[in-house]
């Protein structure tokens, strides 16, 4: 690709270029995978099924979006407790609120789930941002605590959810995802967003410029927690019961989705949209591989290969765009 | 007057905690300090410390390796399968060591050459390796460990008249060699230089891609070694045997005072970290806690220990 003068490029191309830079190969892969899925499996991907399909993909997309704010904060910022937190919210909602207390109203359940997420997020933020424990270790500690707590209150799968809740994984599956996107859209309009990106790109420069780095990072973990709370609701809607084993499995796959979506794990670059697209890619890829009826083992190899290939391609493309700029891996 | 550097303080902290935990165990639980209990803990800590060698090196260079549990599983299953098919065990070890080294080299080369975060690369590579192993064995690994390996790691074993299996003295020699390698060889100096300043090290003619490739290859090699030893310990192959080591290796490294930002740390610290984790696990189970509660308590204690002596410096001191 030859570099064209930026001023000469039409506006549309500049926008396209900025999306390309932000999300890498993920959108192109998304288009290819959607078309492939529609061709090989038209019944499953018929418009009437979209609600259910989105409901199936929602927990992974939610987990990936939730993982993003903490990563954007930079200096090793990451929250590996997102998966277990989703499982914990699932257990709290189904076991404590619905089964034990008999509460079925969304007016209580939804805020309670988000509040639980924000509380755990605040603990993560306290440990990682204020006490300055390396984030992967701090959130690993919280990961272990959440898994232990969930298994203690919920040794085996149990419980049911009211009808409105199941609808969140069916006809209305777009609602929780839409709520997260809307919330992030609001955050992007606040000065806080600029602070977060500045801290993620170069925290020392941001600190010298008077940005409250610690507070910005703390809040990023609280936002991650709140979104993880919503993702926990999506998970609950999908499985329709409480299950202690499912939540933790989302952690690493969500981080893969984040990386696939062009978000730099070093912080300061990328956004929620990229994470969502990356997660949708992984979901659709699994869907294609499952259709071919290959064993789960091949599915695993295929998933790992595509992840590495996509990230390698993104890195190569970035190098072509940023030729000459240095930086640590 | 001899003074501790901050790094030495961290290592000393981990050692003090390990001793403190052991004394607590002896005070609270009958038979905690018995010869059998001690031997079991020595073997378990040695296995964890071997699996954490690679994580220590990789973290010092400024990376992280999430493929360790998958390589442990890989070595575990492949060793049993090939040995079960009647292959010479030395040849089996050579094949596994070579393959693991290649996989690790690929991890390092991709991460460094293309500047991709090693967390994602090692995770993806680990997933592929695990899938390939499952595919090869159709999910049901067979075969067994040679008697010599089982003897080598057996808790009831004896070495040179001491009541410990050969694993323990061999591990002590290995630990000394690793420490020597970090402190006294050009490789060790380059490792620390690259970890503490990835921008300046190439100006000192350190090839970052070569260093990352070699270091991740070493990491994978030692993970495979742990996998083969675990085969001797458990007797039969199990693909998921490495999974607990994903977070335990990172925890051991961090409790031992090695900073995840790179350029700092020691293998002695990691060994102390492995001992702390093993003592903790034994103590909590000995106190009658259920496995989920043990896990939660481990989480609390890891956070507590690291907040005591493993905190990052405040940002204002870095300007």
XYZ file of C-alpha atoms in Angstrom:
648
model
C 0.000 0.000 0.000
C 1.363 3.424 -0.891
C 0.843 6.304 1.468
C -1.408 8.955 -0.038
C -1.402 12.523 1.240
C -3.929 12.654 4.039
C -5.439 15.989 3.016
C -6.254 14.667 -0.429
C -8.172 11.682 0.887
C -11.930 12.106 0.836
C -13.692 12.255 4.170
C -15.299 8.840 3.808
C -11.957 7.230 3.260
C -10.534 8.912 6.331
C -13.394 7.557 8.438
C -12.881 4.112 6.977
C -9.203 4.360 7.728
C -9.914 5.329 11.321
C -12.278 2.371 11.787
C -9.653 0.121 10.182
C -7.027 1.430 12.573
C -9.276 1.016 15.575
C -10.557 -2.471 14.946
C -8.073 -4.082 12.554
C -9.188 -7.161 10.676
C -12.145 -7.934 12.907
C -14.867 -6.155 10.823
C -13.681 -7.730 7.555
C -13.639 -11.122 9.249
C -17.124 -10.419 10.628
C -18.567 -9.730 7.172
C -16.961 -12.875 5.741
C -18.166 -15.034 8.638
C -21.730 -13.676 8.518
C -21.968 -14.371 4.777
C -20.428 -17.821 5.222
C -22.854 -18.659 8.016
C -25.871 -17.466 6.015
C -24.796 -19.541 2.998
C -24.097 -22.790 4.796
C -26.885 -22.563 7.345
C -29.729 -20.327 6.118
C -32.323 -21.729 8.533
C -30.284 -20.962 11.631
C -29.451 -17.473 10.416
C -32.968 -16.530 9.216
C -34.094 -13.099 10.465
C -36.696 -14.717 12.715
C -33.903 -16.438 14.639
C -31.775 -13.367 15.177
C -33.092 -12.788 18.695
C -32.042 -16.268 19.806
C -28.726 -16.034 17.958
C -27.837 -12.746 19.590
C -28.887 -14.224 22.920
C -26.473 -17.115 22.339
C -23.614 -14.783 21.489
C -24.485 -12.169 24.120
C -22.541 -13.476 27.166
C -19.286 -13.631 25.184
C -19.868 -10.215 23.602
C -20.797 -8.830 27.015
C -17.699 -10.351 28.630
C -15.460 -8.910 25.910
C -16.985 -5.443 26.229
C -16.701 -5.621 30.012
C -13.008 -6.538 29.798
C -12.234 -3.493 27.675
C -12.299 -0.419 30.001
C -9.743 -1.875 32.455
C -7.420 -2.764 29.558
C -7.749 0.716 28.022
C -6.277 2.178 31.244
C -2.823 0.797 30.407
C 0.233 -0.151 32.527
C -0.799 -3.800 32.568
C -4.420 -2.952 33.339
C -6.548 -6.066 32.883
C -9.426 -7.687 34.711
C -9.310 -11.459 34.570
C -12.110 -11.715 37.147
C -14.794 -10.780 34.568
C -15.766 -14.416 33.881
C -16.058 -15.485 37.538
C -17.889 -12.228 38.282
C -20.497 -13.163 35.663
C -20.837 -16.548 37.368
C -21.106 -14.883 40.781
C -23.835 -12.492 39.561
C -25.614 -15.488 38.020
C -25.532 -17.333 41.357
C -26.581 -14.266 43.370
C -29.513 -13.433 41.081
C -30.941 -16.935 40.692
C -30.130 -18.417 44.070
C -30.370 -15.478 46.456
C -32.814 -13.056 44.805
C -35.161 -15.375 42.899
C -35.045 -18.664 44.801
C -34.456 -17.584 48.397
C -36.054 -14.127 48.564
C -38.686 -14.745 45.882
C -37.996 -11.466 44.087
C -38.898 -11.645 40.409
C -39.178 -7.985 39.436
C -36.608 -6.654 36.947
C -36.728 -3.323 38.812
C -34.809 -4.942 41.671
C -32.889 -7.715 39.890
C -31.225 -5.575 37.220
C -29.921 -2.835 39.560
C -28.837 -5.492 42.085
C -26.786 -7.298 39.430
C -25.138 -4.070 38.263
C -24.464 -3.004 41.856
C -22.833 -6.372 42.611
C -20.645 -5.943 39.545
C -19.696 -2.391 40.505
C -18.838 -3.453 44.054
C -16.480 -6.192 42.836
C -15.121 -3.760 40.243
C -14.450 -1.249 43.023
C -12.529 -3.918 44.956
C -10.463 -4.656 41.831
C -9.880 -0.935 41.359
C -8.879 -0.501 44.992
C -6.315 -3.306 44.700
C -4.969 -2.531 41.232
C -5.163 1.253 41.031
C -4.949 2.502 44.620
C -2.847 -0.200 46.329
C -0.866 -0.617 43.060
C -0.834 -4.430 43.082
C -0.048 -5.631 39.558
C -3.510 -5.880 37.954
C -3.199 -9.438 36.687
C -2.305 -10.595 40.223
C -4.920 -8.466 41.985
C -7.716 -9.624 39.701
C -6.384 -13.196 39.861
C -6.865 -13.027 43.632
C -10.412 -11.738 43.134
C -10.919 -14.449 40.471
C -10.056 -17.162 43.020
C -12.230 -15.554 45.708
C -15.240 -15.273 43.379
C -14.900 -18.853 42.101
C -14.596 -20.108 45.678
C -17.537 -18.033 46.908
C -19.748 -19.083 43.980
C -18.988 -22.788 44.497
C -19.610 -22.465 48.233
C -23.092 -20.944 47.918
C -23.904 -22.970 44.799
C -22.241 -26.418 44.736
C -24.359 -27.668 41.806
C -26.555 -26.136 39.065
C -30.060 -25.260 40.270
C -32.986 -22.804 40.009
C -35.158 -21.261 37.324
C -35.785 -17.716 36.097
C -39.055 -15.841 35.354
C -40.356 -15.525 31.798
C -39.234 -11.920 31.234
C -35.707 -12.996 32.071
C -35.710 -15.783 29.452
C -36.921 -13.210 26.928
C -33.607 -11.407 27.365
C -31.928 -14.347 25.626
C -34.696 -14.606 23.008
C -36.798 -11.901 21.396
C -35.340 -9.060 23.479
C -31.734 -10.238 23.516
C -30.576 -6.963 21.984
C -31.710 -4.987 25.070
C -28.861 -5.726 27.519
C -26.245 -5.409 24.769
C -27.839 -2.156 23.675
C -27.791 -0.896 27.259
C -24.035 -1.490 27.525
C -23.370 0.184 24.170
C -25.564 3.141 25.167
C -23.773 3.487 28.507
C -20.392 3.463 26.767
C -21.656 5.993 24.203
C -22.515 8.250 27.152
C -19.090 7.712 28.763
C -17.365 8.606 25.504
C -19.025 12.009 25.677
C -17.533 12.732 29.110
C -14.104 14.263 29.753
C -13.448 11.022 31.621
C -13.081 9.135 28.335
C -10.299 11.435 27.132
C -8.578 11.056 30.472
C -8.792 7.257 30.249
C -7.282 7.185 26.767
C -4.561 9.642 27.797
C -3.677 7.550 30.863
C -3.660 4.395 28.732
C -1.380 5.882 26.080
C 1.165 7.461 28.411
C 0.349 7.580 32.092
C 3.428 9.604 33.013
C 2.609 12.336 30.524
C -1.026 12.318 31.678
C 0.094 12.579 35.314
C 2.351 15.524 34.532
C -0.542 17.162 32.704
C -2.647 16.967 35.853
C -4.873 14.002 34.985
C -5.906 12.169 38.197
C -4.382 8.898 36.971
C -5.284 6.783 40.017
C -8.929 7.904 40.021
C -9.241 7.366 36.272
C -7.895 3.808 36.560
C -10.078 3.066 39.616
C -13.204 4.146 37.726
C -12.217 2.021 34.713
C -12.394 -1.075 36.945
C -15.783 0.021 38.311
C -17.097 0.413 34.749
C -15.682 -3.026 33.882
C -17.473 -4.424 36.940
C -20.792 -2.801 36.021
C -20.626 -4.160 32.464
C -19.645 -7.586 33.823
C -22.766 -7.414 35.990
C -24.880 -6.892 32.857
C -22.977 -9.716 31.129
C -23.857 -11.887 34.131
C -27.534 -11.106 33.457
C -27.071 -12.120 29.803
C -25.509 -15.395 30.940
C -28.376 -15.995 33.382
C -30.948 -15.298 30.659
C -29.211 -17.741 28.307
C -28.849 -20.700 30.684
C -32.084 -19.982 32.569
C -30.671 -21.274 35.855
C -27.700 -20.917 38.182
C -24.533 -22.789 37.203
C -21.220 -22.316 39.019
C -19.050 -23.816 36.259
C -19.847 -21.638 33.243
C -18.794 -18.118 34.266
C -15.021 -18.627 34.672
C -14.744 -20.117 31.173
C -15.478 -16.696 29.677
C -12.383 -14.936 31.032
C -9.672 -15.988 28.600
C -11.906 -16.180 25.531
C -13.117 -12.641 26.289
C -9.535 -11.375 26.401
C -8.885 -13.122 23.069
C -11.934 -11.350 21.646
C -10.637 -8.020 22.947
C -7.271 -8.545 21.255
C -8.969 -9.707 18.058
C -11.012 -6.503 18.125
C -7.879 -4.402 17.761
C -7.640 -3.232 21.368
C -4.046 -2.864 22.461
C -3.351 -4.828 25.644
C -0.858 -2.066 26.438
C -3.761 0.363 26.794
C -4.919 3.584 25.204
C -6.088 2.216 21.879
C -9.373 0.632 20.792
C -12.940 0.658 21.961
C -15.977 -1.343 22.992
C -17.165 -1.725 19.412
C -13.951 -3.530 18.470
C -14.328 -5.873 21.442
C -17.922 -6.645 20.466
C -16.904 -7.358 16.862
C -14.014 -9.547 18.011
C -16.388 -11.539 20.228
C -18.937 -11.851 17.404
C -16.120 -13.173 15.179
C -15.269 -15.890 17.685
C -18.930 -16.830 18.084
C -19.526 -17.015 14.321
C -16.312 -18.962 13.794
C -17.432 -21.525 16.351
C -20.775 -21.641 14.587
C -19.140 -22.380 11.201
C -16.852 -25.044 12.631
C -19.717 -26.660 14.521
C -21.781 -26.796 11.322
C -19.118 -28.861 9.603
C -19.625 -31.297 12.437
C -15.950 -31.454 13.257
C -14.967 -32.725 16.681
C -14.552 -30.196 19.467
C -10.818 -30.913 19.266
C -10.581 -29.644 15.691
C -12.788 -26.723 16.717
C -10.230 -25.843 19.351
C -7.333 -26.012 16.876
C -9.266 -23.925 14.370
C -10.164 -21.346 16.964
C -6.572 -21.005 18.163
C -5.221 -20.805 14.621
C -7.666 -18.114 13.538
C -6.944 -16.123 16.694
C -3.182 -16.159 16.036
C -3.589 -15.511 12.295
C -5.980 -12.595 12.822
C -3.715 -10.990 15.394
C -0.621 -11.521 13.265
C -2.397 -9.934 10.294
C -3.511 -6.999 12.460
C 0.056 -6.519 13.656
C 1.442 -6.648 10.107
C -1.146 -4.143 8.936
C -0.342 -1.864 11.886
C 3.336 -2.024 11.006
C 2.543 -0.962 7.456
C 0.500 1.965 8.790
C 2.914 3.005 11.541
C 6.126 2.373 9.682
C 8.998 4.022 11.458
C 7.340 4.433 14.853
C 8.983 2.508 17.686
C 7.427 0.933 20.735
C 7.536 -1.944 23.156
C 5.569 -5.100 22.375
C 27.448 -3.496 57.147
C 25.492 -5.726 54.757
C 22.206 -4.227 53.630
C 19.339 -5.847 51.747
C 18.388 -4.356 48.393
C 14.622 -3.970 47.802
C 14.649 -7.101 45.633
C 16.420 -9.111 48.294
C 13.893 -7.832 50.820
C 11.106 -9.246 48.672
C 12.778 -12.649 48.451
C 13.523 -12.599 52.173
C 9.876 -11.670 52.775
C 8.686 -14.713 50.839
C 11.078 -16.982 52.774
C 9.928 -15.553 56.114
C 6.282 -16.097 55.120
C 7.031 -19.714 54.127
C 8.702 -20.403 57.482
C 5.883 -18.635 59.322
C 3.292 -20.755 57.531
C 5.161 -23.918 58.374
C 5.351 -22.994 62.080
C 1.634 -22.123 62.047
C 0.882 -25.514 60.521
C 2.956 -27.292 63.153
C 1.179 -25.411 65.925
C -2.346 -25.972 64.603
C -2.303 -29.380 62.944
C -0.981 -32.568 64.409
C 1.465 -34.347 62.146
C 1.982 -31.280 59.932
C 5.723 -31.299 60.509
C 5.997 -35.087 60.195
C 8.571 -36.564 57.860
C 5.926 -37.757 55.413
C 4.155 -34.395 55.277
C 7.448 -32.610 54.771
C 8.474 -34.971 51.970
C 5.140 -34.569 50.211
C 5.422 -30.794 50.382
C 9.016 -30.861 49.107
C 7.984 -32.920 46.082
C 4.936 -30.765 45.301
C 6.901 -27.536 45.726
C 9.710 -28.870 43.492
C 7.234 -29.714 40.727
C 5.625 -26.276 40.949
C 9.026 -24.580 41.039
C 10.160 -26.447 37.893
C 6.961 -25.443 36.094
C 7.637 -21.846 37.199
C 11.222 -21.627 35.867
C 9.958 -20.565 32.465
C 7.432 -18.128 33.886
C 10.233 -16.452 35.896
C 12.469 -16.012 32.836
C 9.603 -14.836 30.662
C 8.397 -12.342 33.271
C 11.905 -10.924 33.746
C 12.112 -10.240 30.006
C 8.776 -8.398 30.298
C 6.377 -11.028 28.959
C 4.012 -13.645 30.328
C 3.460 -17.250 29.277
C -0.060 -18.669 29.437
C 0.880 -21.728 27.367
C 2.645 -23.430 30.300
C -0.389 -25.492 31.454
C -1.080 -26.627 27.898
C 2.548 -27.682 27.391
C 2.486 -29.556 30.690
C -0.599 -31.420 29.465
C 1.032 -31.970 26.063
C 4.192 -33.495 27.535
C 2.199 -35.517 30.027
C -0.047 -37.141 27.421
C 2.520 -37.527 24.634
C 5.120 -39.083 26.946
C 2.659 -41.673 28.212
C 1.365 -42.435 24.727
C 4.781 -42.839 23.065
C 6.235 -44.812 25.956
C 3.112 -46.981 25.983
C 3.723 -47.684 22.276
C 7.082 -49.144 23.223
C 9.407 -46.279 22.316
C 12.681 -45.820 24.167
C 12.075 -43.337 26.972
C 15.183 -41.244 26.282
C 13.988 -40.836 22.694
C 10.525 -39.883 23.981
C 12.051 -37.173 26.166
C 14.146 -35.858 23.275
C 11.113 -35.672 20.993
C 8.988 -33.925 23.631
C 11.741 -31.519 24.636
C 12.424 -30.659 21.002
C 8.767 -30.148 20.102
C 8.125 -28.075 23.218
C 11.169 -25.940 22.471
C 9.887 -25.347 18.934
C 6.422 -24.365 20.155
C 7.926 -22.002 22.717
C 10.312 -20.520 20.147
C 7.319 -19.793 17.924
C 5.596 -18.074 20.881
C 8.584 -15.817 21.463
C 9.283 -15.112 17.795
C 5.687 -14.087 17.038
C 5.332 -11.972 20.200
C 8.581 -10.140 19.734
C 8.919 -10.044 15.942
C 5.441 -8.635 15.417
C 5.125 -6.863 18.763
C 1.978 -8.717 19.784
C 1.221 -9.090 23.478
C 2.549 -12.517 24.521
C -0.571 -13.123 26.627
C -2.653 -13.562 23.475
C -0.009 -15.411 21.456
C 0.708 -17.974 24.179
C -2.998 -18.423 24.863
C -3.758 -19.063 21.184
C -0.759 -21.363 20.786
C -1.700 -23.245 23.952
C -5.232 -23.758 22.644
C -3.865 -25.175 19.379
C -1.457 -27.514 21.191
C -4.190 -28.797 23.474
C -6.561 -29.340 20.552
C -3.884 -31.206 18.608
C -3.078 -33.473 21.537
C -6.763 -34.228 22.126
C -7.219 -34.959 18.437
C -4.240 -37.314 18.372
C -5.401 -39.323 21.381
C -9.121 -38.945 20.538
C -9.586 -37.493 24.031
C -8.606 -40.700 25.807
C -4.886 -40.721 26.511
C -3.414 -44.110 27.281
C -0.027 -45.451 28.280
C 1.875 -45.095 31.512
C 5.023 -43.730 33.076
C 8.266 -45.682 33.132
C 9.035 -47.020 36.581
C 12.236 -44.965 36.723
C 10.339 -41.671 36.467
C 7.778 -42.768 39.060
C 10.632 -43.738 41.360
C 12.355 -40.400 40.671
C 9.415 -38.356 41.992
C 7.866 -40.830 44.455
C 7.126 -39.265 47.855
C 8.360 -42.413 49.560
C 11.607 -42.478 47.555
C 15.158 -42.303 48.835
C 18.229 -40.568 47.487
C 21.789 -40.855 48.774
C 20.486 -42.196 52.064
C 18.203 -39.192 52.540
C 14.458 -39.823 52.890
C 13.581 -37.777 49.793
C 13.197 -38.881 46.159
C 15.948 -37.998 43.663
C 13.731 -35.195 42.369
C 14.558 -32.998 45.364
C 18.393 -33.014 45.212
C 18.267 -32.808 41.401
C 15.916 -29.865 41.659
C 18.259 -28.081 44.085
C 21.106 -28.474 41.575
C 18.825 -27.238 38.778
C 17.769 -24.216 40.852
C 21.405 -23.376 41.531
C 22.187 -23.638 37.818
C 19.271 -21.356 36.902
C 20.341 -18.804 39.526
C 23.907 -18.988 38.199
C 22.658 -18.581 34.647
C 20.701 -15.451 35.599
C 23.549 -13.899 37.562
C 26.712 -14.947 35.752
C 26.090 -15.565 32.066
C 25.721 -13.139 29.150
C 22.232 -14.602 28.592
C 21.195 -13.622 32.118
C 22.551 -10.097 31.830
C 20.841 -9.615 28.466
C 17.585 -10.941 29.933
C 17.571 -8.318 32.685
C 18.752 -5.569 30.332
C 16.020 -6.268 27.821
C 13.369 -6.518 30.524
C 14.256 -3.269 32.238
C 14.640 -1.217 29.061
C 13.360 -2.769 25.838
C 14.149 0.437 23.966
C 17.796 0.754 24.968
C 18.818 -2.917 24.972
C 18.966 -3.226 21.158
C 21.424 -0.315 21.166
C 23.678 -2.490 23.316
C 23.560 -5.048 20.499
C 21.026 -7.285 22.229
C 18.774 -8.889 19.636
C 15.284 -8.744 21.188
C 13.692 -11.264 18.820
C 16.458 -13.786 19.439
C 16.241 -13.290 23.212
C 12.450 -13.642 23.287
C 12.598 -16.728 21.068
C 15.223 -18.394 23.255
C 13.484 -17.461 26.511
C 10.035 -18.695 25.479
C 11.651 -21.875 24.126
C 13.258 -22.413 27.550
C 9.924 -21.753 29.230
C 8.158 -24.349 27.089
C 11.007 -26.815 27.647
C 10.757 -26.593 31.444
C 6.954 -26.802 31.275
C 7.358 -30.039 29.287
C 9.830 -31.292 31.916
C 7.240 -30.624 34.617
C 4.668 -32.470 32.506
C 6.843 -35.598 32.248
C 7.619 -35.496 35.985
C 3.906 -35.116 36.775
C 3.291 -38.236 34.697
C 5.591 -40.108 37.053
C 3.817 -38.539 40.030
C 0.244 -39.432 39.028
C 1.052 -42.655 37.146
C -1.308 -42.097 34.204
C -1.705 -39.393 31.576
C -4.274 -36.631 31.892
C -4.483 -33.740 29.422
C -5.805 -31.248 31.972
C -3.110 -32.013 34.543
C -1.414 -28.668 33.891
C -4.461 -26.450 34.364
C -3.851 -25.541 38.042
C -0.381 -24.392 36.989
C -1.714 -21.544 34.842
C -2.275 -19.209 37.755
C -0.010 -20.951 40.257
C 3.139 -20.258 38.221
C 2.222 -16.576 37.964
C 1.389 -16.464 41.681
C 4.692 -18.156 42.613
C 6.653 -15.686 40.492
C 4.885 -12.668 41.958
C 4.968 -13.828 45.582
C 8.693 -14.360 45.025
C 9.090 -10.669 44.298
C 9.551 -10.729 40.516
C 7.806 -7.718 39.009
C 5.455 -8.393 36.110
C 6.672 -5.221 34.377
C 9.993 -6.950 33.721
C 13.657 -6.373 34.381
C 13.578 -7.433 38.008
C 13.397 -10.679 39.894
C 15.159 -13.858 40.857
C 14.600 -17.569 40.627
C 15.299 -17.994 44.346
C 12.240 -15.791 44.955
C 10.104 -18.002 42.707
C 11.244 -21.088 44.620
C 10.235 -19.366 47.852
C 6.919 -18.445 46.206
C 6.345 -22.087 45.202
C 7.058 -23.179 48.794
C 4.643 -20.530 50.142
C 1.855 -21.716 47.804
C 2.436 -25.374 48.681
C 2.503 -24.637 52.426
C -0.676 -22.578 52.121
C -2.537 -25.267 50.233
C -1.507 -27.978 52.684
C -2.295 -25.801 55.689
C -5.763 -24.796 54.466
C -6.739 -28.346 53.518
C -5.318 -29.560 56.821
C -7.551 -27.080 58.639
C -10.523 -28.880 57.096
C -11.578 -26.255 54.540
C -13.559 -27.395 51.510
C -11.762 -27.042 48.144
C -13.828 -23.966 47.079
C -13.019 -22.269 50.375
C -9.335 -23.168 49.969
C -9.418 -21.465 46.596
C -11.073 -18.337 47.984
C -8.644 -18.221 50.906
C -5.702 -18.578 48.485
C -7.046 -15.573 46.612
C -7.236 -13.497 49.789
C -3.758 -14.546 50.872
C -2.133 -13.923 47.474
C -3.566 -10.403 47.489
C -2.488 -9.917 51.107
C 1.085 -11.095 50.532
C 1.595 -9.127 47.358
C 0.160 -5.975 48.940
C 2.654 -6.415 51.786
C 5.813 -6.487 49.708
C 5.008 -6.678 46.002
C 3.457 -3.315 45.240
C 4.434 -1.190 42.253
C 6.089 2.162 42.926
C 3.808 5.211 42.795
C 3.642 6.924 39.433
C 5.164 10.164 40.690
C 8.446 8.378 41.388
C 8.662 7.216 37.776
C 8.795 10.679 36.259
